[in-house]
Short mmCIF file of C-alpha atoms and ligand atoms in Angstrom, two decimals:
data_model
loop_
_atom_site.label_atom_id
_atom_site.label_comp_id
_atom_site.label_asym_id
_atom_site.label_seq_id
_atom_site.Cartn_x
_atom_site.Cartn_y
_atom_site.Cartn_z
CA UNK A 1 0.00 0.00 0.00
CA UNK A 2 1.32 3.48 -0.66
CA UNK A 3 1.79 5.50 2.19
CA UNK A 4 0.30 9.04 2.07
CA UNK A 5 2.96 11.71 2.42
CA UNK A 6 2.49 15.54 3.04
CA UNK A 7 3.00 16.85 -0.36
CA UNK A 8 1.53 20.06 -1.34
CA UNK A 9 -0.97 19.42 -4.73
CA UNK A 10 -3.04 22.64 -4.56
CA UNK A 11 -2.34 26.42 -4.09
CA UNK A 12 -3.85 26.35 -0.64
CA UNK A 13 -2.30 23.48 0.21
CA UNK A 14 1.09 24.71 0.70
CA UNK A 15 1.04 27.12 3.18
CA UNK A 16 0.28 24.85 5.97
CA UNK A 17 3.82 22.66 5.17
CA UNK A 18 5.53 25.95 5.11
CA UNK A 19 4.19 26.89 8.68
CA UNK A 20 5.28 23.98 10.13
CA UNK A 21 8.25 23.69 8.63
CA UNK A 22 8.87 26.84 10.39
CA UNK A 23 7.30 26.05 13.57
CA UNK A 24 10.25 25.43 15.76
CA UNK A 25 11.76 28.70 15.20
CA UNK A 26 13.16 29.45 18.79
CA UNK A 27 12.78 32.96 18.73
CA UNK A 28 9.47 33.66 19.21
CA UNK A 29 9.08 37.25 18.14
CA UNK A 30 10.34 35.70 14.83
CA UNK A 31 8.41 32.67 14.63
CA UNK A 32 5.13 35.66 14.70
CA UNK A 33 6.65 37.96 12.13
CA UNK A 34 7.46 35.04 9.70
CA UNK A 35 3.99 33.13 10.33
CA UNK A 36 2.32 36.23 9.63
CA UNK A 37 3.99 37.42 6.55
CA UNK A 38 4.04 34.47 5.09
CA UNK A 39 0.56 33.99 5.41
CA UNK A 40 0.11 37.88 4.17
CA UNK A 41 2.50 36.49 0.98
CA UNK A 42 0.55 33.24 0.29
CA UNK A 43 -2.98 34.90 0.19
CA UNK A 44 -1.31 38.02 -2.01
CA UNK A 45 -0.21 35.36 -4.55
CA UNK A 46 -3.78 33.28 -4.58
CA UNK A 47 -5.61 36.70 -4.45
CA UNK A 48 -4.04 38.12 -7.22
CA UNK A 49 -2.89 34.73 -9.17
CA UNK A 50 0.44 36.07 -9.52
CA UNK A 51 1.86 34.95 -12.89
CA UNK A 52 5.57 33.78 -13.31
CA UNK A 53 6.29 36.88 -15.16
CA UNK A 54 5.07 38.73 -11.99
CA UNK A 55 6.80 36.84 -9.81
CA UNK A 56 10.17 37.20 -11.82
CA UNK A 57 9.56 41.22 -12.17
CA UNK A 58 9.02 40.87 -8.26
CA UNK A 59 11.87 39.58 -7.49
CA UNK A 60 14.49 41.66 -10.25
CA UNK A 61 12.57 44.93 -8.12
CA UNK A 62 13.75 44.08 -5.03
CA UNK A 63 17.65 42.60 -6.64
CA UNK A 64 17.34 46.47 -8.01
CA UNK A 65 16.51 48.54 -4.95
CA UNK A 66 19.10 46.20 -3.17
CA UNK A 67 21.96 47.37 -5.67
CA UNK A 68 21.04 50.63 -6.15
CA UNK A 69 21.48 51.06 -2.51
CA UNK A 70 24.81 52.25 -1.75
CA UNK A 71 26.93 55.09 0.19
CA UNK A 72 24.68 58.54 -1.20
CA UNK A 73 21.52 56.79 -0.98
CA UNK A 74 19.15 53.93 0.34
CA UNK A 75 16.85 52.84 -2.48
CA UNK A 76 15.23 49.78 0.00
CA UNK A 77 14.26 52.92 2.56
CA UNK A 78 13.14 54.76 -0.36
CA UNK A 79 10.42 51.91 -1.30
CA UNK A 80 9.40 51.27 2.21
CA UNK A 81 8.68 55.14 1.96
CA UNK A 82 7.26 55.57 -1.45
CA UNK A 83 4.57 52.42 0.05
CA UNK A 84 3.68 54.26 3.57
CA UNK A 85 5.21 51.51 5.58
CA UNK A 86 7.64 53.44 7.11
CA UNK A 87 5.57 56.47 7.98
CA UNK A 88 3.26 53.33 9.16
CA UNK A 89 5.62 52.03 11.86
CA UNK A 90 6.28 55.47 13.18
CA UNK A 91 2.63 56.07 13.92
CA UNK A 92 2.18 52.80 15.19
CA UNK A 93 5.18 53.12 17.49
CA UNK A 94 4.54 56.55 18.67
CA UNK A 95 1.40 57.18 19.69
CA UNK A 96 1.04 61.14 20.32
CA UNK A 97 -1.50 62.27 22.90
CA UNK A 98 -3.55 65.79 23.28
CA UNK A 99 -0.47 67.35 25.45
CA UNK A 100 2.05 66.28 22.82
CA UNK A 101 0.70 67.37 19.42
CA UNK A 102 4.41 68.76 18.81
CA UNK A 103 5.68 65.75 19.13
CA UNK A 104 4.17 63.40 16.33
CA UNK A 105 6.83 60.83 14.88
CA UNK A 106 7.66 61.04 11.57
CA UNK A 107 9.75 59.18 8.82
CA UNK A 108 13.73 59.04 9.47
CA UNK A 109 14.12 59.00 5.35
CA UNK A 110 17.41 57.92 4.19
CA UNK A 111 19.78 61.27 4.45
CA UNK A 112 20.33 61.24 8.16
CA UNK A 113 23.79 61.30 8.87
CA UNK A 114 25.05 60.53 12.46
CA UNK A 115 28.19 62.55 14.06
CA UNK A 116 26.46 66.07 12.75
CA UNK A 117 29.07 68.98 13.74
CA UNK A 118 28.19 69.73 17.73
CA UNK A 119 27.06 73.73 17.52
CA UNK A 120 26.93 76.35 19.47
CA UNK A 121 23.55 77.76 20.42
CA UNK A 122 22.53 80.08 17.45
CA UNK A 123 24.73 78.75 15.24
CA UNK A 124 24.48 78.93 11.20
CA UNK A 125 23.61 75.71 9.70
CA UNK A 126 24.99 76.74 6.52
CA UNK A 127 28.64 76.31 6.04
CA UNK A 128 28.85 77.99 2.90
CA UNK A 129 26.76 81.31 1.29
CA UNK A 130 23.33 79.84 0.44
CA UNK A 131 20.96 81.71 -2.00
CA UNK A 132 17.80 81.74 -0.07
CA UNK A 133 16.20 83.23 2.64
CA UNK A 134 17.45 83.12 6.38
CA UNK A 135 15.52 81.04 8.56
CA UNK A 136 15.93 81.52 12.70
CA UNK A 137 14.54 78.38 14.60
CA UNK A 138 14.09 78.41 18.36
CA UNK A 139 12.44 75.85 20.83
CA UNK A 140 12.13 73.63 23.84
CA UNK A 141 12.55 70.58 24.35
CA UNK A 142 10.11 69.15 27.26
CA UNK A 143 10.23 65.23 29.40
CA UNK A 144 7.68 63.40 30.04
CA UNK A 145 6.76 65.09 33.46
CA UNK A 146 6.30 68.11 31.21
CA UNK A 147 9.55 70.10 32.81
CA UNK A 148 12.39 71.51 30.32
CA UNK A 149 14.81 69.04 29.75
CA UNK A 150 18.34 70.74 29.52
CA UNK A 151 21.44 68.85 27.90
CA UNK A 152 18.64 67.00 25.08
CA UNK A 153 20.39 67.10 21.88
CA UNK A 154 18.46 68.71 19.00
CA UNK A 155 20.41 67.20 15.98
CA UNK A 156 18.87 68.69 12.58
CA UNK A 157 19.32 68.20 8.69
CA UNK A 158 17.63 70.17 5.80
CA UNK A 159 17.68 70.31 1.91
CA UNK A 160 19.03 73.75 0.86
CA UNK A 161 17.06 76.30 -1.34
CA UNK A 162 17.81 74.09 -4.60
CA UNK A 163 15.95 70.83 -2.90
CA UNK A 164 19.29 68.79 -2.46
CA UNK A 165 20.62 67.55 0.83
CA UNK A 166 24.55 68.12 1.14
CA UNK A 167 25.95 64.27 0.27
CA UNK A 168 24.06 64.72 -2.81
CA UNK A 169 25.11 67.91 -3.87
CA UNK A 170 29.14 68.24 -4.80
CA UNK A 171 28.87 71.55 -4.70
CA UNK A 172 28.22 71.75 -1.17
CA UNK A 173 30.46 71.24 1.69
CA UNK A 174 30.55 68.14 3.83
CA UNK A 175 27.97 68.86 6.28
CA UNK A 176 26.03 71.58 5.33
CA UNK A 177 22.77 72.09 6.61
CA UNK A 178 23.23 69.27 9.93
CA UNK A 179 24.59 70.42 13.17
CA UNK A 180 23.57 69.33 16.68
CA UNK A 181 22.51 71.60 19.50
CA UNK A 182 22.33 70.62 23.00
CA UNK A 183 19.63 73.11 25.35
CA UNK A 184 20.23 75.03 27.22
CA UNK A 185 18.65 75.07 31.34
CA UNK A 186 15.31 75.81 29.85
CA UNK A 187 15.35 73.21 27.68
CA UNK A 188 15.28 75.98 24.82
CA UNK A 189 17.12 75.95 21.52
CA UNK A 190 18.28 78.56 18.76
CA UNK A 191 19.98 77.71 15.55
CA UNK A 192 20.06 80.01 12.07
CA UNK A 193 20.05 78.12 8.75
CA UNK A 194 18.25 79.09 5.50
CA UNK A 195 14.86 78.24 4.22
CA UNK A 196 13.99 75.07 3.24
CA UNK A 197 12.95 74.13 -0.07
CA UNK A 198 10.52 70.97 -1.07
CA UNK A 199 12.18 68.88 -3.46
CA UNK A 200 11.68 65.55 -5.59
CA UNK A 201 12.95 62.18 -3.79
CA UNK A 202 15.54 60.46 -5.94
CA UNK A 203 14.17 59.07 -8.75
CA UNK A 204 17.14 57.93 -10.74
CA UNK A 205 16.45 54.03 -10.07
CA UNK A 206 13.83 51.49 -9.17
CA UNK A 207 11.10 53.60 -7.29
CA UNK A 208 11.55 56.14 -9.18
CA UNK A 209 10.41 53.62 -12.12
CA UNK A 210 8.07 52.78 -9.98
CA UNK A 211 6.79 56.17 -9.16
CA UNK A 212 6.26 56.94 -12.67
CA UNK A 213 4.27 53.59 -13.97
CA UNK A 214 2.25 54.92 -11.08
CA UNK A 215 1.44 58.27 -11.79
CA UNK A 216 2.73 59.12 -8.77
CA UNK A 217 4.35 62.80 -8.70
CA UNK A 218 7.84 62.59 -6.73
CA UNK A 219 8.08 66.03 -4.84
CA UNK A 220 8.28 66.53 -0.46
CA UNK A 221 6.79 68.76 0.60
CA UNK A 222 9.86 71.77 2.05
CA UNK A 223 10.65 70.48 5.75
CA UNK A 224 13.53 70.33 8.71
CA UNK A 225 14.48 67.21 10.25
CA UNK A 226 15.12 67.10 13.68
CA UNK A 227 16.11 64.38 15.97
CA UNK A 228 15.60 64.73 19.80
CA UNK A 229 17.14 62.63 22.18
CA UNK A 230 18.09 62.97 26.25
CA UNK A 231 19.60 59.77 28.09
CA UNK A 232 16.22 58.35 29.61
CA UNK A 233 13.74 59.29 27.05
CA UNK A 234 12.91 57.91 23.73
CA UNK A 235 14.44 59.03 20.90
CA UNK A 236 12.01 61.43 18.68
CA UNK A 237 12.30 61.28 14.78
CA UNK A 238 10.24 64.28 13.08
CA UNK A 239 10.02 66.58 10.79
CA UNK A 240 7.91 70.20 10.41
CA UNK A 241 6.66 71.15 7.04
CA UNK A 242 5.81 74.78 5.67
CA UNK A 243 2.34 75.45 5.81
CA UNK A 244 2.25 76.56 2.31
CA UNK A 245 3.68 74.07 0.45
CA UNK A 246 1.53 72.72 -2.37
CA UNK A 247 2.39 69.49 -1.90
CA UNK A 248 1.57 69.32 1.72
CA UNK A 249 -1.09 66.68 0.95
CA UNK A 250 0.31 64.96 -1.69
CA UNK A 251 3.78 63.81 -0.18
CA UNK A 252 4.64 60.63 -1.43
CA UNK A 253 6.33 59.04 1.51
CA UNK A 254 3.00 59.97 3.63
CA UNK A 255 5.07 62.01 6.07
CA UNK A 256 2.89 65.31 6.86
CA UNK A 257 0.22 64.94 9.63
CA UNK A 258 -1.37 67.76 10.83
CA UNK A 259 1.08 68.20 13.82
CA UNK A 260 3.79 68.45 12.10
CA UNK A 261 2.69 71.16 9.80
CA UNK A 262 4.95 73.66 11.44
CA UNK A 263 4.18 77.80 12.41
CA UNK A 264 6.24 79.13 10.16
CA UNK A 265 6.29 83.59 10.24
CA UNK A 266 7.38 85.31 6.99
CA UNK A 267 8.40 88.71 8.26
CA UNK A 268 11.58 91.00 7.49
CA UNK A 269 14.59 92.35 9.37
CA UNK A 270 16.40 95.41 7.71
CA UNK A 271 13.95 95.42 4.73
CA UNK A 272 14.73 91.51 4.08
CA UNK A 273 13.19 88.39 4.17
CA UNK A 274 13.04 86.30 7.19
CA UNK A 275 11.47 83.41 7.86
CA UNK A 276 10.87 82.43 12.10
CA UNK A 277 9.95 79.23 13.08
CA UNK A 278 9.32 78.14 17.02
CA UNK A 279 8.47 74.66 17.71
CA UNK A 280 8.80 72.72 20.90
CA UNK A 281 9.20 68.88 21.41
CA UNK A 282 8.07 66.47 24.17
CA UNK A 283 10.07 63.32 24.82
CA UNK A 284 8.49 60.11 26.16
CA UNK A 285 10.28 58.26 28.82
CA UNK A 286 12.23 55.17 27.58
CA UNK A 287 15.21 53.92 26.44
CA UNK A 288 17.47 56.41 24.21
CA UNK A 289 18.05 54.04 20.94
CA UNK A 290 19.41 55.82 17.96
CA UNK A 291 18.71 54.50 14.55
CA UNK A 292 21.17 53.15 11.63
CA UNK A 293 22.47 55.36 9.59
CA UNK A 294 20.57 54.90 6.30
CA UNK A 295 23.58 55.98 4.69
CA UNK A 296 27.61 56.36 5.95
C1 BEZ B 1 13.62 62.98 3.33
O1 BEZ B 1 12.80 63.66 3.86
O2 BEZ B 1 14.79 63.26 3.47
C2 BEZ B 1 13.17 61.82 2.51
C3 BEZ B 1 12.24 60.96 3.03
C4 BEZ B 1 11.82 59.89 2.26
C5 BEZ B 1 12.33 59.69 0.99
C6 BEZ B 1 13.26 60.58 0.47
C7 BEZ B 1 13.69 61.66 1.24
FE1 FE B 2 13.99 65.43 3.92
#
């Protein structure tokens, strides 16, 4: 008599031999994520009866953003963006209550460099002349019990006026637009830089292939980055958009929520163009974990 083995012979069939074959994974945070996504994968494929030609265009997408990934820029960030999963997990991980509404979480994106020059309070971002209009920012950063926190470290990185962050731009110098600024008793910071300009995420490669068969338009919204961090507190990862930017609700890495749409005053000093920006931040207790650098 033949003996009846566990062979897969349908679609559905399969995915219960793949679950137990990974069923003894000993980590069980893993042995979740993998049930669960593989599950999420199987369905996808029956759903949508994924063709081979699908499957093979899947898989040269992902060999692309892989090698197009490199030391100026992070084409697998850049997808997880351009699909709202990484604006995703920092909603999902950072719930932002009533008393916090500074403080929403938003995308790191892939042009945060660590080691940012240290600055003095009040410092110039902008290590070289920069068409464009000055920008003073000023702040505080708050703990959890709502006091000041002094000695937080404010660390900050901006496109110039032409859209382009500084390690994509030769023409800029290394480090332009990032500094870090540690607050003062009050908690309070001050730095100068120059406006802020939106500008188009890279589209040179894969998602930006991908961002055209979609229709999709490519262009932030203008913004700072800031990350906020105090031994004993959670790290925050935001950003603060211009209120006026056109493209406010059409970013395509989903990073603008209503929070972080920032109060930005366009007013003059000696006849010119200023632009003033205060915005405060509120740190949740926790442990102070800083992220990869996307990039070197
Ligand atoms: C950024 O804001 O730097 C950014 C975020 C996502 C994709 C590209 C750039
Ligand atoms: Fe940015």
């Amino acid at each position: 008599m033949r003996q009846t083995l566990s062979l897969p012979d349908t679609p559905a069939s399969l995915l219960p031999l793949v679950l137990s074959a990974m069923a003894d994974t000993p980590d069980a945070r893993l042995r979740q994520l993998m049930a669960s996504l593989t599950t999420h994968l199987h369905q996808f494929v029956i759903d949508n009866a994924v063709t081979e030609a699908e499957f093979e265009r899947a898989v040269q997408f992902l060999i692309d953003i892989g090698q197009a990934t490199g030391p100026k820029t992070n084409e697998v960030i850049l997808a997880a963006d351009l699909l709202g999963i990484s604006t995703l997990v920092a909603l999902l991980n950072n719930p932002s209550g009533e008393e916090s509404a500074d403080s929403h979480a938003a995308l790191l994106g892939p042009f945060w460099r660590a080691n940012a020059p240290a600055c003095p309070m009040g410092a110039n971002l902008a290590r070289t002349d920069c068409d464009g209009t000055p920008m003073e920012v000023c702040g505080r950063v708050f703990g959890a019990d709502g006091r000041p926190l002094a000695g937080a470290i404010v660390d900050v990185w901006q496109a110039d006026p032409k859209g382009l962050y500084e390690n994509q731009d030769p023409d800029q110098p290394d480090m332009n637009l990032r500094g870090r600024f540690e607050t003062d008793a009050d908690g309070g910071f001050f730095f100068r830089t120059v406006t802020p300009a939106g500008y188009p995420v890279p589209t040179g490669g894969p998602c930006g292939e991908l961002l055209a068969a979609q229709r999709r338009h490519p262009y932030r919204p203008a913004h700072l980055h800031f990350m906020v961090s105090r031994p004993g507190h959670k790290v925050l990862i935001t950003q603060v958009f211009t209120a006026e930017d056109r493209y406010l609700q059409s970013d395509p890495v989903f990073g603008v929520t209503q929070a972080l749409v920032g109060r930005f005053e366009h007013t003059q000093r000696d006849g010119r163009p200023l632009t003033r920006l205060s915005h405060d931040f509120h740190l949740c207790a926790g442990e102070m974990v800083f992220p990869k650098p996307p990039i070197p």
